[in-house]
Amino acid sequence: MNTNKNSYTIIYAAVMVVVVALLLALVSGILKEKQTANVELDKKKQILSSLNISTAGQDAEALYNQYIPKAIIINYRGEVISDDRDKAFNVDIAKEMSKPLEKRELPVYLATVEGQTKYILSLRGAGLWGPIWGYISFNEDKNTVFGSYFMHASETPGLGAEIATKHFQNEFINKKIKNAENKFVSIAVVKPGQQAEGKDYVDGISGGTITSHGVDVMLMKSIGQYENFLGQVTDGGTAK
Amino acid sequence: MSKLLSAKSKQVLLGPLSKNNPIMVQVLGICSALAVTAKLEPALVMGLSVTIIVALSNVIISLLRNTIPNRIRIIVQLVVVAALVTVVSEFLKAFAYDVSVQLSVYIGLIITNCILMGRLEAFAMGNKPWESFLDGLGNGIGYAWILAAVAFVRELLGSGTLLNYRIIPQSFYDAGYVNNGMMMMPPMALILVACLIWIHRAANKDLQEK
């Protein structure tokens, strides 16, 4: 057979494209449900990780239901818009943060750890190569960090990617996001050895300067949109 | 077995481990050797993934080799590799989500690995499926062990760990030892690969250019 003819080449290319497209569509279609379930389970693991709860080798679903019985959606004024737990879980923070502040619907996960309420907020920002995101949990005072979790899509291994290690995340524990005047100032991520004026700070990653700065900006912007919510401090109960 | 591993097959399988190594001799796949060798774990995973994908795509191209129109052969090779990588990545997302998260960008990087195109074009287009499979396996492993060797040195000297376990004791750091930050930078991978090539050629005089 002459495989050099124009007609043969065109037909070959057309058939190949159709076959490959069908194959990929089929694979994607069959596996979609399982993948979505995995993504949701992974999100639950990430949220649990911000409470310093290890899910390794355990049923993350059960742990999630045990520790996080409630989740709400608030607006920028700190008013509760919805207390539907599943709806709050499914909020896409990246999408919300692209809207103007007044229109955003922000999720807050209310966890109960050893009888104490913890508030978990969603974080989203940019690293050097791609998005970074995470969760940060606060004690009942809505000021002191209880735990944090950061993840990235494509930061440099050994450098920026170190933000995903517990070593870095544990630095945030017990840091405060408000200053002495009770104003929100966030937590700074500074170059190791340097200091930040008037607010709590942690050491960034050596060699991962841009990613560290990305975390700094992410904390400022993401936690900043919850400022009014964080301002409402009640005695233990849920802010109304 | 004797038929399966004839003298030629053996050469095809074992050659790429040293005398015909894709990185040290053919100098293919350098790009990813720089990107993923800062830590040992991604290097091993990348090596394994590339081995599997090279072997499978070699077989597919070898089966199709007599039908592929000459003028669009590179496109056909690319489509096969891309489709294969996408399918593998989809399966990982469904059945081994943790692995897929860890691999993240590397899975996509496999498509651009020069070793794949190099082996498809140079070997699979002109050889039978079984030999092509062995060739893919050999080249994949040849690539993987260099990656592992480079990553071993970089992680040990750059982070003081291996597979994220601390190797260099804390007392060293207390005494003033500092991790070599240079090791984490891509240029060090290039320098280490060059050192490997140097040693390799010193040991194999027949590879030296006049």
Coordinates of N, CA and C in Angstrom, one line a residue, chain B:
Chain B
M1 N 12.6 -19.1 26.6 CA 13.3 -17.9 27.1 C 14.4 -17.5 26.1
S2 N 15.1 -18.5 25.6 CA 16.3 -18.2 24.7 C 15.8 -17.4 23.5
K3 N 14.6 -17.7 23.0 CA 14.1 -16.9 21.9 C 13.8 -15.5 22.3
L4 N 13.2 -15.4 23.5 CA 12.7 -14.1 23.9 C 13.9 -13.2 24.2
L5 N 15.0 -13.7 24.7 CA 16.1 -12.9 24.9 C 17.3 -13.3 24.1
S6 N 17.3 -13.2 22.8 CA 18.4 -13.5 22.0 C 19.5 -12.5 22.2
A7 N 20.7 -12.7 21.6 CA 21.8 -11.8 21.8 C 21.4 -10.4 21.5
K8 N 20.6 -10.2 20.4 CA 20.3 -8.9 20.0 C 19.3 -8.2 21.0
S9 N 18.3 -9.0 21.5 CA 17.4 -8.5 22.4 C 18.1 -8.1 23.7
K10 N 19.1 -8.9 24.1 CA 19.8 -8.6 25.3 C 20.6 -7.3 25.2
Q11 N 21.1 -7.1 24.0 CA 21.9 -5.9 23.7 C 20.9 -4.7 23.7
V12 N 19.7 -4.9 23.2 CA 18.7 -3.8 23.1 C 18.2 -3.5 24.5
L13 N 18.1 -4.5 25.4 CA 17.6 -4.2 26.8 C 18.7 -3.6 27.6
L14 N 19.9 -4.2 27.6 CA 21.0 -3.8 28.5 C 21.9 -2.7 28.0
G15 N 21.9 -2.5 26.7 CA 22.8 -1.4 26.2 C 22.5 -0.1 26.8
P16 N 21.2 0.3 26.9 CA 20.9 1.7 27.4 C 21.3 1.9 28.8
L17 N 21.6 0.8 29.6 CA 22.0 1.0 31.0 C 23.3 1.7 31.1
S18 N 24.2 1.4 30.1 CA 25.6 2.0 30.2 C 26.1 2.5 28.9
K19 N 26.5 1.6 28.0 CA 27.2 2.0 26.7 C 26.3 2.8 25.8
N20 N 25.0 2.7 25.9 CA 24.1 3.5 25.0 C 23.1 4.2 25.9
N21 N 23.6 4.7 27.0 CA 22.6 5.3 28.0 C 22.0 6.6 27.4
P22 N 20.6 6.7 27.6 CA 20.0 7.9 26.9 C 20.5 9.2 27.4
I23 N 20.9 9.3 28.7 CA 21.3 10.6 29.2 C 22.8 10.8 29.0
M24 N 23.6 9.8 29.4 CA 25.1 9.9 29.3 C 25.7 9.9 27.9
V25 N 25.0 9.1 27.1 CA 25.6 8.9 25.7 C 24.8 9.6 24.6
Q26 N 23.4 9.3 24.7 CA 22.6 9.9 23.6 C 22.3 11.4 24.0
V27 N 22.5 11.7 25.3 CA 22.2 13.1 25.8 C 20.7 13.5 25.4
L28 N 19.8 12.6 25.8 CA 18.3 12.9 25.6 C 17.7 13.0 27.0
G29 N 16.6 13.7 27.1 CA 15.9 13.8 28.4 C 16.6 14.6 29.4
I30 N 17.5 15.5 29.0 CA 18.2 16.3 30.0 C 17.3 17.3 30.7
C31 N 16.3 17.8 30.0 CA 15.4 18.8 30.5 C 14.8 18.3 31.8
S32 N 14.2 17.1 31.7 CA 13.5 16.6 32.9 C 14.5 16.2 34.0
A33 N 15.7 15.8 33.6 CA 16.8 15.4 34.5 C 17.1 16.6 35.4
L34 N 17.0 17.8 34.9 CA 17.2 19.0 35.6 C 16.0 19.3 36.6
A35 N 14.8 19.1 36.1 CA 13.6 19.6 36.8 C 13.3 18.7 38.0
V36 N 13.5 17.4 37.9 CA 12.9 16.6 39.0 C 13.9 15.9 39.9
T37 N 15.2 16.4 39.8 CA 16.2 15.7 40.6 C 16.6 16.4 41.9
A38 N 15.8 17.4 42.3 CA 16.1 18.1 43.6 C 15.9 17.2 44.7
K39 N 14.9 16.2 44.6 CA 14.6 15.3 45.6 C 14.6 13.9 45.0
L40 N 14.9 12.9 45.8 CA 15.0 11.5 45.3 C 13.6 11.0 44.9
E41 N 12.6 11.3 45.7 CA 11.3 10.6 45.5 C 10.7 11.0 44.1
P42 N 10.6 12.3 43.8 CA 10.0 12.5 42.5 C 10.9 12.0 41.3
A43 N 12.2 11.9 41.6 CA 13.1 11.4 40.5 C 12.8 9.9 40.3
L44 N 12.5 9.1 41.4 CA 12.2 7.7 41.2 C 10.9 7.5 40.5
V45 N 9.9 8.3 41.0 CA 8.6 8.2 40.4 C 8.6 8.6 38.9
M46 N 9.3 9.6 38.6 CA 9.4 10.1 37.2 C 10.1 9.0 36.4
G47 N 11.2 8.4 36.9 CA 11.9 7.3 36.2 C 11.0 6.1 35.9
L48 N 10.2 5.8 36.9 CA 9.3 4.6 36.8 C 8.2 5.0 35.7
S49 N 7.6 6.2 35.8 CA 6.6 6.5 34.9 C 7.1 6.6 33.4
V50 N 8.3 7.1 33.3 CA 8.8 7.2 31.9 C 9.1 5.8 31.4
T51 N 9.6 4.9 32.2 CA 9.9 3.6 31.8 C 8.6 2.9 31.2
I52 N 7.6 3.0 32.0 CA 6.3 2.4 31.6 C 5.8 3.0 30.3
I53 N 5.8 4.3 30.2 CA 5.2 5.0 29.0 C 6.1 4.8 27.8
V54 N 7.4 4.8 27.9 CA 8.3 4.5 26.8 C 8.1 3.1 26.2
A55 N 8.0 2.2 27.2 CA 7.8 0.8 26.7 C 6.5 0.6 26.0
L56 N 5.4 1.2 26.6 CA 4.1 1.0 26.0 C 4.0 1.7 24.6
S57 N 4.5 3.0 24.6 CA 4.3 3.7 23.3 C 5.2 3.1 22.2
N58 N 6.4 2.6 22.6 CA 7.2 1.9 21.7 C 6.5 0.7 21.0
V59 N 5.7 -0.1 21.9 CA 5.0 -1.2 21.4 C 3.9 -0.7 20.4
I60 N 3.2 0.3 20.8 CA 2.1 0.8 19.9 C 2.6 1.3 18.6
I61 N 3.6 2.1 18.6 CA 4.2 2.6 17.4 C 4.8 1.5 16.5
S62 N 5.4 0.6 17.2 CA 6.0 -0.5 16.5 C 4.9 -1.3 15.7
L63 N 3.7 -1.5 16.4 CA 2.6 -2.2 15.8 C 2.1 -1.5 14.6
L64 N 2.1 -0.1 14.7 CA 1.5 0.7 13.6 C 2.5 1.1 12.6
R65 N 3.8 0.7 12.8 CA 4.9 1.3 12.0 C 4.7 1.2 10.5
N66 N 4.1 0.1 10.0 CA 3.9 -0.1 8.6 C 2.8 0.7 8.0
T67 N 1.9 1.2 8.8 CA 0.7 2.0 8.3 C 0.9 3.5 8.4
I68 N 1.9 3.9 9.2 CA 2.0 5.4 9.5 C 2.5 6.1 8.3
P69 N 1.8 7.1 7.8 CA 2.3 7.9 6.7 C 3.5 8.7 7.1
N70 N 4.5 8.6 6.2 CA 5.8 9.1 6.6 C 5.8 10.6 6.9
R71 N 5.0 11.4 6.2 CA 5.0 12.8 6.4 C 4.5 13.3 7.7
I72 N 3.6 12.5 8.3 CA 3.0 12.9 9.6 C 3.4 12.0 10.7
R73 N 4.5 11.3 10.6 CA 4.9 10.3 11.6 C 5.2 10.9 13.0
I74 N 5.8 12.1 13.0 CA 6.1 12.7 14.3 C 4.8 13.0 15.0
I75 N 3.8 13.5 14.2 CA 2.5 13.9 14.8 C 1.8 12.6 15.4
V76 N 1.9 11.6 14.6 CA 1.3 10.3 15.1 C 1.9 9.9 16.4
Q77 N 3.2 9.9 16.4 CA 4.0 9.5 17.6 C 3.5 10.4 18.8
L78 N 3.4 11.7 18.5 CA 3.1 12.6 19.6 C 1.7 12.3 20.1
V79 N 0.7 12.0 19.2 CA -0.6 11.8 19.6 C -0.7 10.5 20.4
V80 N 0.1 9.5 20.0 CA 0.1 8.2 20.8 C 0.6 8.5 22.2
V81 N 1.7 9.2 22.3 CA 2.3 9.4 23.6 C 1.3 10.3 24.5
A82 N 0.8 11.3 23.9 CA -0.1 12.2 24.6 C -1.3 11.5 25.1
A83 N -1.9 10.6 24.2 CA -3.1 9.9 24.6 C -2.8 8.9 25.8
L84 N -1.6 8.3 25.6 CA -1.2 7.3 26.7 C -1.0 8.0 28.0
V85 N -0.3 9.1 28.0 CA 0.0 9.8 29.2 C -1.4 10.3 29.9
T86 N -2.3 10.8 29.0 CA -3.5 11.3 29.5 C -4.4 10.2 30.2
V87 N -4.4 9.0 29.5 CA -5.1 7.9 30.0 C -4.5 7.4 31.4
V88 N -3.2 7.3 31.4 CA -2.5 6.9 32.7 C -2.9 7.9 33.8
S89 N -2.8 9.2 33.4 CA -3.1 10.2 34.4 C -4.5 10.2 34.9
E90 N -5.5 9.9 34.0 CA -6.9 9.8 34.4 C -7.1 8.6 35.4
F91 N -6.4 7.5 35.0 CA -6.5 6.3 35.9 C -5.9 6.5 37.3
L92 N -4.8 7.2 37.3 CA -4.2 7.6 38.6 C -5.1 8.4 39.4
K93 N -5.8 9.4 38.8 CA -6.7 10.3 39.5 C -7.8 9.5 40.1
A94 N -8.2 8.4 39.4 CA -9.4 7.7 39.9 C -9.0 6.6 40.9
F95 N -7.9 6.0 40.7 CA -7.6 4.8 41.6 C -6.4 5.0 42.5
A96 N -5.6 6.0 42.2 CA -4.4 6.3 43.1 C -4.2 7.8 43.2
Y97 N -5.2 8.4 43.9 CA -5.3 9.9 43.9 C -4.0 10.5 44.5
D98 N -3.6 9.9 45.6 CA -2.4 10.4 46.3 C -1.2 10.5 45.4
V99 N -1.0 9.4 44.7 CA 0.2 9.3 43.8 C 0.0 10.4 42.7
S100 N -1.2 10.6 42.2 CA -1.4 11.5 41.1 C -1.1 13.0 41.6
V101 N -1.5 13.2 42.9 CA -1.2 14.6 43.5 C 0.3 14.8 43.6
Q102 N 1.0 13.7 44.0 CA 2.4 13.8 44.2 C 3.1 14.1 42.8
L103 N 2.6 13.4 41.8 CA 3.3 13.5 40.5 C 3.0 14.9 39.9
S104 N 1.8 15.3 40.2 CA 1.3 16.6 39.6 C 1.8 17.0 38.3
V105 N 2.8 17.9 38.2 CA 3.3 18.3 36.9 C 4.1 17.3 36.1
Y106 N 4.7 16.4 36.9 CA 5.6 15.5 36.2 C 5.0 14.6 35.1
I107 N 3.7 14.2 35.4 CA 3.0 13.4 34.5 C 2.9 14.1 33.1
G108 N 2.5 15.3 33.2 CA 2.5 16.1 31.9 C 3.8 16.3 31.3
L109 N 4.8 16.4 32.1 CA 6.2 16.5 31.6 C 6.7 15.3 30.8
I110 N 6.1 14.2 31.1 CA 6.5 13.0 30.4 C 6.3 13.1 28.9
I111 N 5.2 13.8 28.5 CA 4.9 14.0 27.1 C 6.1 14.7 26.4
T112 N 6.7 15.6 27.1 CA 7.7 16.4 26.4 C 9.1 15.8 26.5
N113 N 9.2 14.6 27.1 CA 10.5 14.0 27.3 C 11.1 13.5 26.0
C114 N 12.3 14.0 25.7 CA 12.9 13.8 24.4 C 13.2 12.3 24.2
I115 N 13.4 11.5 25.3 CA 13.7 10.1 25.2 C 12.6 9.4 24.4
L116 N 11.3 9.8 24.8 CA 10.2 9.2 24.1 C 10.2 9.3 22.6
M117 N 10.3 10.6 22.2 CA 10.3 10.8 20.7 C 11.5 10.2 20.1
G118 N 12.6 10.3 20.8 CA 13.9 9.8 20.3 C 13.8 8.3 20.1
R119 N 13.2 7.5 21.0 CA 13.2 6.1 20.9 C 12.1 5.7 19.9
L120 N 11.0 6.4 19.8 CA 9.9 6.1 18.9 C 10.5 6.2 17.4
E121 N 11.2 7.4 17.2 CA 11.7 7.7 15.9 C 12.8 6.8 15.5
A122 N 13.8 6.6 16.5 CA 15.0 5.8 16.1 C 14.8 4.3 16.2
F123 N 13.9 3.8 17.0 CA 13.8 2.4 17.2 C 12.5 1.8 16.8
A124 N 11.4 2.3 17.4 CA 10.1 1.6 17.2 C 9.7 1.7 15.8
M125 N 10.0 2.7 15.0 CA 9.6 2.9 13.7 C 10.2 1.8 12.8
G126 N 11.3 1.1 13.2 CA 11.9 0.2 12.4 C 12.1 -1.2 13.0
N127 N 11.5 -1.5 14.1 CA 11.7 -2.8 14.7 C 10.4 -3.4 15.2
K128 N 10.5 -4.7 15.5 CA 9.3 -5.5 15.9 C 8.9 -5.1 17.3
P129 N 7.6 -5.4 17.6 CA 7.0 -4.9 18.9 C 7.8 -5.4 20.1
W130 N 8.2 -6.7 20.1 CA 8.9 -7.3 21.3 C 10.2 -6.5 21.6
E131 N 11.0 -6.4 20.5 CA 12.3 -5.7 20.6 C 12.1 -4.2 21.1
S132 N 11.0 -3.6 20.5 CA 10.7 -2.2 20.8 C 10.3 -2.1 22.3
F133 N 9.6 -3.1 22.8 CA 9.3 -3.1 24.2 C 10.5 -3.2 25.1
L134 N 11.4 -4.1 24.7 CA 12.7 -4.2 25.5 C 13.5 -2.9 25.4
D135 N 13.5 -2.3 24.2 CA 14.2 -1.1 24.0 C 13.7 0.0 24.9
G136 N 12.3 0.1 25.0 CA 11.7 1.1 25.8 C 12.0 0.8 27.3
L137 N 12.0 -0.4 27.7 CA 12.3 -0.8 29.1 C 13.7 -0.4 29.4
G138 N 14.6 -0.8 28.5 CA 16.1 -0.5 28.7 C 16.3 1.0 28.9
N139 N 15.8 1.7 27.9 CA 16.0 3.2 27.9 C 15.4 3.8 29.2
G140 N 14.2 3.4 29.5 CA 13.5 3.9 30.7 C 14.4 3.7 31.9
I141 N 14.9 2.5 32.1 CA 15.7 2.1 33.3 C 17.0 2.9 33.2
G142 N 17.6 3.0 32.0 CA 18.8 3.7 31.9 C 18.7 5.2 32.3
Y143 N 17.5 5.7 32.0 CA 17.2 7.1 32.3 C 17.0 7.2 33.8
A144 N 16.2 6.2 34.4 CA 15.8 6.2 35.8 C 17.0 6.2 36.7
W145 N 18.0 5.3 36.4 CA 19.1 5.2 37.3 C 20.0 6.4 37.4
I146 N 20.1 7.1 36.2 CA 20.9 8.4 36.2 C 20.1 9.4 37.1
L147 N 18.8 9.5 36.9 CA 18.0 10.4 37.7 C 18.2 10.2 39.1
A148 N 18.1 8.9 39.5 CA 18.2 8.5 40.9 C 19.6 8.9 41.5
A149 N 20.6 8.6 40.7 CA 22.0 8.9 41.1 C 22.1 10.4 41.4
V150 N 21.7 11.2 40.4 CA 21.8 12.7 40.5 C 21.0 13.2 41.7
A151 N 19.7 12.7 41.8 CA 18.8 13.1 42.9 C 19.4 12.7 44.3
F152 N 20.0 11.6 44.3 CA 20.7 11.1 45.6 C 21.7 12.1 46.1
V153 N 22.6 12.5 45.2 CA 23.6 13.5 45.6 C 22.9 14.9 45.9
R154 N 22.0 15.3 45.1 CA 21.4 16.6 45.3 C 20.6 16.7 46.6
E155 N 19.8 15.6 46.9 CA 19.0 15.7 48.1 C 19.9 15.6 49.3
L156 N 20.9 14.7 49.3 CA 21.7 14.5 50.4 C 22.5 15.7 50.8
L157 N 23.1 16.4 49.8 CA 23.9 17.6 50.1 C 23.1 18.8 50.1
G158 N 22.0 18.8 49.4 CA 21.2 20.1 49.4 C 20.2 20.2 50.5
S159 N 19.6 19.0 51.0 CA 18.6 19.1 52.1 C 19.1 18.3 53.3
G160 N 20.1 17.5 53.1 CA 20.5 16.6 54.2 C 19.6 15.5 54.5
T161 N 18.7 15.2 53.5 CA 17.7 14.1 53.7 C 17.8 13.1 52.5
L162 N 17.2 11.9 52.7 CA 17.0 11.0 51.6 C 15.6 10.5 51.7
L163 N 14.8 10.6 50.6 CA 13.4 10.3 50.6 C 12.7 11.0 51.8
N164 N 13.1 12.2 52.1 CA 12.6 13.0 53.2 C 12.9 12.5 54.6
Y165 N 13.8 11.5 54.7 CA 14.2 11.1 56.0 C 15.6 11.8 56.3
R166 N 15.7 12.3 57.5 CA 16.9 13.1 57.8 C 18.1 12.1 57.9
I167 N 19.2 12.4 57.1 CA 20.3 11.5 57.1 C 21.5 12.2 57.9
I168 N 21.7 13.5 57.6 CA 22.8 14.2 58.3 C 22.3 14.6 59.7
P169 N 22.9 14.1 60.7 CA 22.3 14.3 62.1 C 22.4 15.8 62.5
Q170 N 21.5 16.1 63.4 CA 21.3 17.5 63.9 C 22.6 18.0 64.5
S171 N 23.4 17.1 65.1 CA 24.7 17.6 65.7 C 25.6 18.2 64.7
F172 N 25.5 17.8 63.4 CA 26.4 18.4 62.4 C 26.0 19.8 62.2
Y173 N 24.6 20.1 62.2 CA 24.2 21.4 62.0 C 24.5 22.3 63.1
D174 N 24.4 21.7 64.4 CA 24.8 22.5 65.6 C 26.3 22.9 65.5
A175 N 27.1 22.0 64.9 CA 28.5 22.3 64.8 C 28.8 23.2 63.7
G176 N 27.8 23.7 62.9 CA 28.1 24.7 61.9 C 28.0 24.2 60.5
Y177 N 27.5 22.9 60.3 CA 27.4 22.4 58.9 C 26.1 23.1 58.3
V178 N 26.3 23.5 57.0 CA 25.1 24.1 56.3 C 24.8 23.3 55.1
N179 N 23.5 23.2 54.8 CA 23.1 22.5 53.5 C 23.6 23.4 52.4
N180 N 24.0 22.7 51.3 CA 24.5 23.4 50.1 C 23.3 23.8 49.2
G181 N 23.0 25.1 49.3 CA 21.8 25.6 48.6 C 22.0 25.5 47.1
M182 N 23.2 25.6 46.6 CA 23.5 25.4 45.2 C 22.9 24.1 44.6
M183 N 23.0 23.1 45.5 CA 22.5 21.7 45.0 C 21.1 21.7 44.6
M184 N 20.3 22.7 45.2 CA 18.9 22.7 44.9 C 18.6 23.4 43.6
M185 N 19.6 24.1 43.1 CA 19.4 24.9 41.8 C 19.6 23.9 40.6
P186 N 18.8 24.1 39.5 CA 18.9 23.3 38.3 C 20.3 23.2 37.8
P187 N 21.1 24.3 37.8 CA 22.5 24.1 37.2 C 23.3 23.0 37.8
M188 N 23.1 22.7 39.1 CA 23.9 21.7 39.7 C 23.6 20.3 39.1
A189 N 22.3 20.1 38.7 CA 22.0 18.9 38.0 C 22.8 18.7 36.8
L190 N 22.9 19.8 36.0 CA 23.7 19.8 34.8 C 25.2 19.4 35.1
I191 N 25.7 20.0 36.2 CA 27.1 19.8 36.5 C 27.3 18.3 37.0
L192 N 26.3 17.8 37.7 CA 26.4 16.4 38.2 C 26.3 15.5 37.0
V193 N 25.4 15.8 36.1 CA 25.3 14.9 34.9 C 26.6 14.9 34.1
A194 N 27.2 16.1 34.0 CA 28.5 16.2 33.3 C 29.5 15.4 34.0
C195 N 29.6 15.4 35.4 CA 30.5 14.6 36.1 C 30.3 13.1 35.8
L196 N 29.0 12.7 35.8 CA 28.7 11.3 35.5 C 29.3 10.9 34.1
I197 N 29.0 11.8 33.1 CA 29.5 11.5 31.8 C 31.0 11.4 31.8
W198 N 31.7 12.3 32.5 CA 33.1 12.3 32.6 C 33.6 11.0 33.1
I199 N 33.1 10.5 34.3 CA 33.5 9.2 34.9 C 33.2 8.1 33.9
H200 N 32.0 8.2 33.3 CA 31.6 7.1 32.4 C 32.6 7.0 31.2
R201 N 32.9 8.1 30.6 CA 33.8 8.1 29.5 C 35.3 7.7 29.9
A202 N 35.6 8.1 31.1 CA 37.0 7.7 31.5 C 37.1 6.2 31.7
A203 N 35.9 5.6 32.1 CA 35.9 4.1 32.2 C 35.7 3.4 30.9
N204 N 35.0 4.0 30.0 CA 34.8 3.4 28.7 C 35.5 4.2 27.6
K205 N 36.8 3.8 27.3 CA 37.6 4.5 26.4 C 37.1 4.6 25.0
D206 N 36.3 3.5 24.6 CA 35.8 3.5 23.3 C 34.7 4.5 23.0
L207 N 34.1 5.2 24.1 CA 33.1 6.2 23.9 C 33.7 7.6 23.6
Q208 N 35.1 7.7 23.9 CA 35.7 9.0 23.8 C 35.8 9.4 22.3
E209 N 35.5 10.7 22.0 CA 35.7 11.2 20.7 C 37.1 11.5 20.5
K210 N 37.6 11.4 19.3 CA 39.0 11.6 19.0 C 39.3 13.1 19.0

